[in-house]
């Protein structure tokens, strides 16, 4: 056996032996509240389609029209020939939506974190990161030469200590998720902004799970806390609540101009096809015009979370539509998820190392397009399977 084959076999065997080898389930329908996955009809509580925009008629129509008018690809990276009028229209709308001078879209939220952090932070600087920040923030930090320090999750005394230790650095950036994806808790942004200000640091917030969810019309965590103008870099995604694909940074005009020179995903990877851009423009128009989807999302969240709590499940510290159902050990979480699926609910099991080994869970995300009937039925199934496995 050659070395490559031996390596792959070894890695795969080890994953299988630890019971964490996993192939994705396959979705056979569009991404709605009730879907067909692996041949079975289930209520899904596993998508990030918070507002149901992946299947919204206005977005479909916008995508089709853009394809008819502009074709299916942009044909180039942004900085050579791949900036179309549509890209600029979307970025102006995003800046207006986020109350910032400017914005820049990048292929995905993941690429945005990589591109922005590695362009902005240099040797001699300091990056200060919450220990539970998303992998794309961690990878962005790994790509740059700046030193980094981690503070305990949401621990403001810990953050102060690290800021104190970083006084000799040139630029200091404090970076946090707006909403944390495994627990659904919200970053204490007012305290972070105040502390950063005290030490002359600037703040970057990753609003992937807050875009279209938190704040007025779904503007994100900065709007939620009334911190307009006080956060240098607001990262968002167009792939979750907004329903299509992409990432963006809402920032100053100088920052946008700088990133157009230096952010590597902008320089070296092709820009969004016109259909994706047009879809996102339509999504922002809907958010600006109509708050009913965001309201519906929060009503459904309150209903489902209350239901789980009344059944006696441990839902942790969630404050958002992400509600974990914490069961303890990994094998039980996977069995729970499997039994839920057989009974008609898709809620992904999440185990170590993504979460602590004694806090394994299934994670649920409700959306604005779940009906009350679907959520009530999902609660019935949670009750039945929870009792069967002695979780409640
Ligand atoms: C999902 C997610 C991303 C990645 O966004 P994509 O647009 O899917 O690449 C980045 N940061 C956080 C916190 C996320 O949850």
Short mmCIF file of C-alpha atoms and ligand atoms in Angstrom, two decimals:
data_model
loop_
_atom_site.label_atom_id
_atom_site.label_comp_id
_atom_site.label_asym_id
_atom_site.label_seq_id
_atom_site.Cartn_x
_atom_site.Cartn_y
_atom_site.Cartn_z
CA UNK A 1 0.00 0.00 0.00
CA UNK A 2 1.46 3.41 -0.81
CA UNK A 3 1.92 6.08 1.85
CA UNK A 4 -1.08 8.16 0.87
CA UNK A 5 -3.42 5.19 0.94
CA UNK A 6 -1.99 4.04 4.26
CA UNK A 7 -2.50 7.51 5.71
CA UNK A 8 -6.14 7.67 4.62
CA UNK A 9 -6.90 4.16 5.87
CA UNK A 10 -5.29 4.91 9.21
CA UNK A 11 -7.20 8.18 9.68
CA UNK A 12 -10.53 6.67 8.63
CA UNK A 13 -10.05 3.59 10.84
CA UNK A 14 -9.30 5.80 13.79
CA UNK A 15 -12.40 7.96 13.21
CA UNK A 16 -14.56 4.84 12.87
CA UNK A 17 -13.07 3.29 16.01
CA UNK A 18 -14.00 6.45 17.95
CA UNK A 19 -17.52 6.33 16.51
CA UNK A 20 -17.23 9.80 14.97
CA UNK A 21 -16.98 8.88 11.28
CA UNK A 22 -19.91 10.54 9.62
CA UNK A 23 -21.27 10.97 6.10
CA UNK A 24 -23.80 13.73 5.48
CA UNK A 25 -27.48 12.94 5.23
CA UNK A 26 -28.86 13.79 1.81
CA UNK A 27 -31.68 16.29 1.31
CA UNK A 28 -33.98 15.33 -1.55
CA UNK A 29 -36.32 18.34 -1.46
CA UNK A 30 -35.88 22.08 -1.11
CA UNK A 31 -34.79 23.38 2.30
CA UNK A 32 -38.17 23.93 4.01
CA UNK A 33 -39.51 23.06 7.46
CA UNK A 34 -40.64 19.56 6.45
CA UNK A 35 -38.19 17.88 4.10
CA UNK A 36 -37.30 14.49 2.69
CA UNK A 37 -33.87 13.39 3.89
CA UNK A 38 -32.35 9.97 3.19
CA UNK A 39 -35.74 8.91 1.86
CA UNK A 40 -37.65 9.84 5.02
CA UNK A 41 -40.05 12.76 5.55
CA UNK A 42 -38.99 14.68 8.65
CA UNK A 43 -39.47 18.04 10.34
CA UNK A 44 -36.02 19.58 10.17
CA UNK A 45 -34.58 21.47 13.12
CA UNK A 46 -31.11 21.46 11.62
CA UNK A 47 -31.01 24.14 8.95
CA UNK A 48 -29.82 27.73 9.34
CA UNK A 49 -32.62 28.90 7.08
CA UNK A 50 -33.95 31.13 9.89
CA UNK A 51 -36.38 33.15 7.83
CA UNK A 52 -37.29 30.57 5.20
CA UNK A 53 -35.70 32.76 2.54
CA UNK A 54 -34.08 29.79 0.74
CA UNK A 55 -37.49 29.08 -0.80
CA UNK A 56 -38.99 32.60 -0.95
CA UNK A 57 -40.73 33.31 -4.29
CA UNK A 58 -39.23 36.81 -4.60
CA UNK A 59 -35.71 35.46 -4.19
CA UNK A 60 -36.25 32.69 -6.72
CA UNK A 61 -37.58 35.23 -9.20
CA UNK A 62 -34.65 37.60 -8.61
CA UNK A 63 -32.15 34.79 -9.22
CA UNK A 64 -33.85 33.70 -12.44
CA UNK A 65 -34.05 37.26 -13.76
CA UNK A 66 -30.37 37.86 -13.00
CA UNK A 67 -29.40 34.69 -14.84
CA UNK A 68 -31.43 35.78 -17.85
CA UNK A 69 -29.92 39.25 -17.85
CA UNK A 70 -26.31 38.60 -16.75
CA UNK A 71 -25.58 34.89 -17.21
CA UNK A 72 -24.49 32.40 -14.61
CA UNK A 73 -20.99 33.50 -13.62
CA UNK A 74 -18.97 36.63 -12.94
CA UNK A 75 -15.98 35.28 -14.84
CA UNK A 76 -13.28 36.83 -12.68
CA UNK A 77 -12.09 37.85 -9.26
CA UNK A 78 -13.44 41.13 -7.93
CA UNK A 79 -10.24 43.07 -8.49
CA UNK A 80 -9.75 42.20 -12.17
CA UNK A 81 -13.02 41.91 -14.08
CA UNK A 82 -15.47 40.35 -11.62
CA UNK A 83 -17.07 43.42 -10.04
CA UNK A 84 -20.49 43.82 -11.65
CA UNK A 85 -22.93 46.65 -11.02
CA UNK A 86 -24.96 44.18 -8.95
CA UNK A 87 -22.10 43.59 -6.51
CA UNK A 88 -21.89 47.30 -5.81
CA UNK A 89 -25.67 47.62 -5.47
CA UNK A 90 -25.70 44.84 -2.87
CA UNK A 91 -22.81 46.37 -0.95
CA UNK A 92 -24.46 49.79 -0.83
CA UNK A 93 -27.65 48.19 0.45
CA UNK A 94 -25.76 46.18 3.05
CA UNK A 95 -23.94 49.28 4.31
CA UNK A 96 -27.27 51.11 4.61
CA UNK A 97 -28.84 48.13 6.34
CA UNK A 98 -25.97 47.86 8.83
CA UNK A 99 -25.64 51.65 9.33
CA UNK A 100 -22.00 51.67 8.24
CA UNK A 101 -20.14 53.74 5.65
CA UNK A 102 -19.38 50.77 3.44
CA UNK A 103 -19.42 47.01 3.08
CA UNK A 104 -17.66 44.35 1.05
CA UNK A 105 -19.04 40.93 0.12
CA UNK A 106 -16.79 37.86 -0.04
CA UNK A 107 -17.63 34.32 -1.26
CA UNK A 108 -18.65 32.96 2.15
CA UNK A 109 -18.66 33.86 5.81
CA UNK A 110 -15.75 31.48 6.23
CA UNK A 111 -13.70 33.19 3.52
CA UNK A 112 -14.62 36.59 4.95
CA UNK A 113 -13.13 35.80 8.36
CA UNK A 114 -9.98 34.41 6.76
CA UNK A 115 -9.59 37.34 4.41
CA UNK A 116 -10.35 40.14 6.83
CA UNK A 117 -8.38 38.94 9.84
CA UNK A 118 -5.29 38.01 7.83
CA UNK A 119 -5.31 41.33 5.96
CA UNK A 120 -5.85 43.56 8.97
CA UNK A 121 -3.69 41.98 11.68
CA UNK A 122 0.10 41.95 11.51
CA UNK A 123 3.20 41.13 13.51
CA UNK A 124 3.36 43.36 16.56
CA UNK A 125 -0.43 43.46 16.90
CA UNK A 126 -2.57 41.37 19.25
CA UNK A 127 -5.76 39.41 18.53
CA UNK A 128 -7.93 38.63 21.55
CA UNK A 129 -10.51 35.92 20.91
CA UNK A 130 -13.35 34.32 22.90
CA UNK A 131 -12.54 30.65 23.51
CA UNK A 132 -15.78 29.52 21.82
CA UNK A 133 -15.37 31.55 18.63
CA UNK A 134 -16.22 29.86 15.34
CA UNK A 135 -13.63 27.78 13.47
CA UNK A 136 -13.45 30.35 10.67
CA UNK A 137 -12.24 33.00 13.13
CA UNK A 138 -9.68 30.56 14.50
CA UNK A 139 -8.49 29.74 10.98
CA UNK A 140 -8.28 33.45 10.11
CA UNK A 141 -6.12 33.98 13.18
CA UNK A 142 -3.91 31.05 12.19
CA UNK A 143 -3.29 32.64 8.80
CA UNK A 144 -1.69 35.79 10.17
CA UNK A 145 1.53 36.58 11.94
CA UNK A 146 -0.14 38.53 14.72
CA UNK A 147 0.20 37.07 18.20
CA UNK A 148 -3.07 35.98 19.78
CA UNK A 149 -4.59 35.36 23.20
CA UNK A 150 -7.82 33.61 24.15
CA UNK A 151 -10.17 34.70 26.96
CA UNK A 152 -12.64 32.39 28.74
CA UNK A 153 -16.11 32.38 27.18
CA UNK A 154 -17.89 35.70 27.82
CA UNK A 155 -15.68 36.30 30.87
CA UNK A 156 -15.20 40.07 31.11
CA UNK A 157 -12.69 39.87 33.97
CA UNK A 158 -10.72 37.47 31.77
CA UNK A 159 -10.96 39.86 28.82
CA UNK A 160 -9.71 42.76 30.97
CA UNK A 161 -6.76 40.67 32.14
CA UNK A 162 -5.76 39.85 28.56
CA UNK A 163 -6.21 43.48 27.44
CA UNK A 164 -3.98 44.52 30.32
CA UNK A 165 -1.31 42.02 29.19
CA UNK A 166 -1.55 43.33 25.63
CA UNK A 167 -0.80 46.98 26.37
CA UNK A 168 2.53 46.89 24.52
CA UNK A 169 0.97 45.75 21.25
CA UNK A 170 0.43 47.97 18.25
CA UNK A 171 -3.19 47.38 17.13
CA UNK A 172 -5.34 45.26 19.42
CA UNK A 173 -8.45 43.51 18.10
CA UNK A 174 -11.09 41.86 20.27
CA UNK A 175 -13.06 39.34 18.23
CA UNK A 176 -16.24 37.51 19.20
CA UNK A 177 -19.17 35.66 17.70
CA UNK A 178 -22.38 37.71 18.08
CA UNK A 179 -24.41 34.55 18.76
CA UNK A 180 -22.53 31.36 19.66
CA UNK A 181 -23.58 28.52 17.41
CA UNK A 182 -23.53 25.59 19.84
CA UNK A 183 -25.30 27.15 22.86
CA UNK A 184 -27.31 29.93 21.23
CA UNK A 185 -26.09 32.49 23.77
CA UNK A 186 -25.36 36.12 22.88
CA UNK A 187 -21.99 37.86 23.35
CA UNK A 188 -22.00 40.67 25.97
CA UNK A 189 -21.21 43.20 23.27
CA UNK A 190 -21.80 46.41 25.29
CA UNK A 191 -19.28 45.27 27.90
CA UNK A 192 -16.81 44.11 25.24
CA UNK A 193 -17.05 47.43 23.37
CA UNK A 194 -16.62 49.42 26.59
CA UNK A 195 -13.61 47.39 27.73
CA UNK A 196 -11.98 47.51 24.29
CA UNK A 197 -12.52 51.28 24.26
CA UNK A 198 -10.85 51.63 27.64
CA UNK A 199 -7.72 49.93 26.28
CA UNK A 200 -7.69 51.51 22.81
CA UNK A 201 -8.60 48.21 21.15
CA UNK A 202 -11.11 47.76 18.34
CA UNK A 203 -13.87 45.15 18.04
CA UNK A 204 -14.79 42.63 15.37
CA UNK A 205 -18.07 40.73 15.72
CA UNK A 206 -19.11 37.73 13.64
CA UNK A 207 -22.86 37.95 13.20
CA UNK A 208 -23.33 34.75 11.17
CA UNK A 209 -26.10 33.47 13.48
CA UNK A 210 -27.45 36.97 14.17
CA UNK A 211 -27.86 38.11 10.53
CA UNK A 212 -31.61 38.27 9.92
CA UNK A 213 -32.19 37.16 13.51
CA UNK A 214 -31.17 39.80 16.07
CA UNK A 215 -31.71 43.55 16.03
CA UNK A 216 -34.23 45.77 14.25
CA UNK A 217 -35.29 44.04 10.98
CA UNK A 218 -32.58 41.42 11.65
CA UNK A 219 -29.71 43.92 11.42
CA UNK A 220 -27.55 41.92 13.81
CA UNK A 221 -26.06 42.13 17.28
CA UNK A 222 -24.72 45.69 16.97
CA UNK A 223 -28.23 46.94 16.25
CA UNK A 224 -29.65 44.67 18.98
CA UNK A 225 -27.49 46.43 21.58
CA UNK A 226 -27.69 49.93 20.05
CA UNK A 227 -23.94 50.05 19.37
CA UNK A 228 -23.99 51.60 15.89
CA UNK A 229 -20.66 53.21 15.04
CA UNK A 230 -18.74 51.49 17.83
CA UNK A 231 -17.76 48.20 16.19
CA UNK A 232 -15.04 48.47 13.53
CA UNK A 233 -15.76 45.20 11.74
CA UNK A 234 -19.17 43.56 11.53
CA UNK A 235 -18.93 40.25 9.75
CA UNK A 236 -22.14 38.73 8.48
CA UNK A 237 -23.23 35.81 6.38
CA UNK A 238 -25.62 35.69 3.47
CA UNK A 239 -25.73 31.90 3.75
CA UNK A 240 -27.95 31.47 6.82
CA UNK A 241 -30.80 33.90 7.60
CA UNK A 242 -30.38 35.65 4.25
CA UNK A 243 -30.98 32.34 2.50
CA UNK A 244 -28.40 32.27 -0.31
CA UNK A 245 -24.60 32.21 -0.02
CA UNK A 246 -21.84 34.60 0.94
CA UNK A 247 -20.17 36.62 3.61
CA UNK A 248 -19.68 40.32 4.08
CA UNK A 249 -17.97 42.85 6.24
CA UNK A 250 -19.74 46.10 7.16
CA UNK A 251 -17.10 48.70 7.94
CA UNK A 252 -15.64 52.12 7.12
CA UNK A 253 -14.94 53.22 3.55
CA UNK A 254 -11.20 53.10 4.25
CA UNK A 255 -11.49 49.53 5.48
CA UNK A 256 -13.36 48.51 2.31
CA UNK A 257 -10.80 50.25 0.11
CA UNK A 258 -8.00 48.52 2.03
CA UNK A 259 -9.60 45.06 1.84
CA UNK A 260 -10.00 45.47 -1.93
CA UNK A 261 -6.18 45.72 -2.04
CA UNK A 262 -5.25 43.09 0.51
CA UNK A 263 -7.93 40.53 1.38
CA UNK A 264 -6.76 37.37 -0.37
CA UNK A 265 -10.18 35.80 -1.07
CA UNK A 266 -11.07 39.05 -2.86
CA UNK A 267 -7.85 39.04 -4.89
CA UNK A 268 -7.54 35.35 -5.70
CA UNK A 269 -11.00 33.78 -5.78
CA UNK A 270 -13.85 34.45 -8.22
CA UNK A 271 -16.69 36.71 -7.09
CA UNK A 272 -20.30 35.66 -6.62
CA UNK A 273 -22.37 34.81 -9.68
CA UNK A 274 -25.02 37.45 -10.47
CA UNK A 275 -27.88 35.15 -9.40
CA UNK A 276 -26.52 34.92 -5.86
CA UNK A 277 -25.99 38.67 -5.65
CA UNK A 278 -29.50 39.41 -6.96
CA UNK A 279 -30.95 36.93 -4.47
CA UNK A 280 -29.24 38.71 -1.58
CA UNK A 281 -30.45 42.10 -2.80
CA UNK A 282 -34.04 40.79 -2.83
CA UNK A 283 -33.57 39.34 0.66
CA UNK A 284 -32.40 42.70 2.04
CA UNK A 285 -35.36 44.44 0.39
CA UNK A 286 -37.71 42.01 2.14
CA UNK A 287 -36.02 42.56 5.51
CA UNK A 288 -36.20 46.34 5.14
CA UNK A 289 -39.88 46.32 4.09
CA UNK A 290 -41.35 43.74 6.38
CA UNK A 291 -40.58 42.67 9.93
CA UNK A 292 -43.10 39.83 9.97
CA UNK A 293 -40.61 37.05 9.20
CA UNK A 294 -38.29 38.08 12.03
CA UNK A 295 -41.28 38.39 14.39
CA UNK A 296 -42.53 34.97 13.37
CA UNK A 297 -39.05 33.50 13.97
CA UNK A 298 -39.03 34.80 17.55
CA UNK A 299 -42.63 33.68 18.23
CA UNK A 300 -41.74 30.18 17.05
CA UNK A 301 -38.55 30.26 19.12
CA UNK A 302 -40.46 31.18 22.29
CA UNK A 303 -43.08 28.49 21.66
CA UNK A 304 -40.60 25.69 20.98
CA UNK A 305 -38.13 26.61 23.72
CA UNK A 306 -40.92 26.82 26.29
CA UNK A 307 -42.22 23.44 25.11
CA UNK A 308 -38.84 21.77 25.55
CA UNK A 309 -38.37 23.33 28.98
CA UNK A 310 -41.85 22.28 30.14
CA UNK A 311 -41.03 18.72 29.11
CA UNK A 312 -38.04 18.91 31.46
CA UNK A 313 -35.18 19.01 28.92
CA UNK A 314 -31.96 20.84 29.72
CA UNK A 315 -31.75 23.65 27.15
CA UNK A 316 -28.67 25.34 28.57
CA UNK A 317 -28.19 29.09 28.26
CA UNK A 318 -29.80 29.71 24.91
CA UNK A 319 -31.23 33.18 24.18
CA UNK A 320 -31.87 32.73 20.45
CA UNK A 321 -33.54 30.36 17.94
CA UNK A 322 -30.61 27.96 18.50
CA UNK A 323 -31.73 25.70 21.36
CA UNK A 324 -29.46 22.86 22.46
CA UNK A 325 -31.00 19.84 24.18
CA UNK A 326 -28.14 18.75 26.41
CA UNK A 327 -28.10 15.06 27.35
CA UNK A 328 -24.55 14.44 28.61
CA UNK A 329 -22.53 11.68 27.04
CA UNK A 330 -21.79 11.48 23.30
CA UNK A 331 -23.23 8.04 22.60
CA UNK A 332 -26.56 9.06 24.15
CA UNK A 333 -26.67 12.27 22.08
CA UNK A 334 -26.09 10.31 18.86
CA UNK A 335 -28.69 7.70 19.84
CA UNK A 336 -31.18 10.47 20.71
CA UNK A 337 -30.63 12.12 17.33
CA UNK A 338 -30.99 8.78 15.55
CA UNK A 339 -34.26 7.89 17.33
CA UNK A 340 -35.68 11.37 16.72
CA UNK A 341 -34.90 10.92 13.04
CA UNK A 342 -36.67 7.55 12.91
CA UNK A 343 -39.70 9.16 14.52
CA UNK A 344 -39.73 12.11 12.11
CA UNK A 345 -37.50 14.92 13.48
CA UNK A 346 -34.07 15.85 12.17
CA UNK A 347 -31.98 17.36 15.00
CA UNK A 348 -28.24 16.88 14.62
CA UNK A 349 -26.29 15.21 17.43
CA UNK A 350 -23.26 17.26 18.48
CA UNK A 351 -20.44 15.65 20.44
CA UNK A 352 -16.89 16.20 21.67
CA UNK A 353 -14.68 17.96 20.54
CA UNK A 354 -17.26 20.44 19.17
CA UNK A 355 -18.77 20.64 22.69
CA UNK A 356 -17.42 19.43 26.08
CA UNK A 357 -17.57 15.61 26.48
CA UNK A 358 -20.14 15.81 29.32
CA UNK A 359 -22.34 18.35 27.47
CA UNK A 360 -23.13 16.42 24.29
CA UNK A 361 -26.46 17.35 22.79
CA UNK A 362 -28.80 17.52 19.89
CA UNK A 363 -29.07 21.03 18.54
CA UNK A 364 -32.36 22.49 17.35
CA UNK A 365 -32.96 25.57 15.22
CA UNK A 366 -36.51 26.68 14.55
CA UNK A 367 -37.34 28.93 11.62
CA UNK A 368 -40.02 31.44 10.69
CA UNK A 369 -41.60 28.91 8.32
CA UNK A 370 -42.24 26.14 10.82
CA UNK A 371 -45.99 26.00 11.45
CA UNK A 372 -47.37 25.59 14.97
CA UNK A 373 -48.53 22.11 13.96
CA UNK A 374 -45.01 21.13 12.90
CA UNK A 375 -43.49 22.45 16.12
CA UNK A 376 -46.15 20.79 18.29
CA UNK A 377 -45.58 17.50 16.48
CA UNK A 378 -41.80 17.86 16.94
CA UNK A 379 -42.36 18.45 20.69
CA UNK A 380 -44.49 15.28 20.90
CA UNK A 381 -41.70 13.30 19.28
CA UNK A 382 -39.10 14.84 21.63
CA UNK A 383 -41.29 13.83 24.58
CA UNK A 384 -41.77 10.26 23.38
CA UNK A 385 -38.10 9.64 22.52
CA UNK A 386 -36.85 11.56 25.57
CA UNK A 387 -38.89 9.28 27.86
CA UNK A 388 -37.87 6.15 25.97
CA UNK A 389 -34.18 7.01 26.51
CA UNK A 390 -34.77 8.19 30.11
CA UNK A 391 -33.53 11.69 29.28
CA UNK A 392 -36.66 13.14 30.87
C1 LIG B 1 -21.67 29.60 9.67
C2 LIG B 1 -20.68 30.51 10.25
C3 LIG B 1 -19.69 31.09 9.46
C4 LIG B 1 -19.50 30.70 8.02
O1 LIG B 1 -20.42 31.30 7.19
P1 LIG B 1 -20.63 30.70 5.72
O2 LIG B 1 -21.26 31.81 4.97
O3 LIG B 1 -21.45 29.48 5.85
O4 LIG B 1 -19.25 30.38 5.21
C5 LIG B 1 -18.83 32.00 10.03
N1 LIG B 1 -18.94 32.33 11.34
C6 LIG B 1 -19.88 31.80 12.13
C7 LIG B 1 -19.97 32.23 13.57
C8 LIG B 1 -20.78 30.86 11.62
O5 LIG B 1 -21.70 30.32 12.41
#
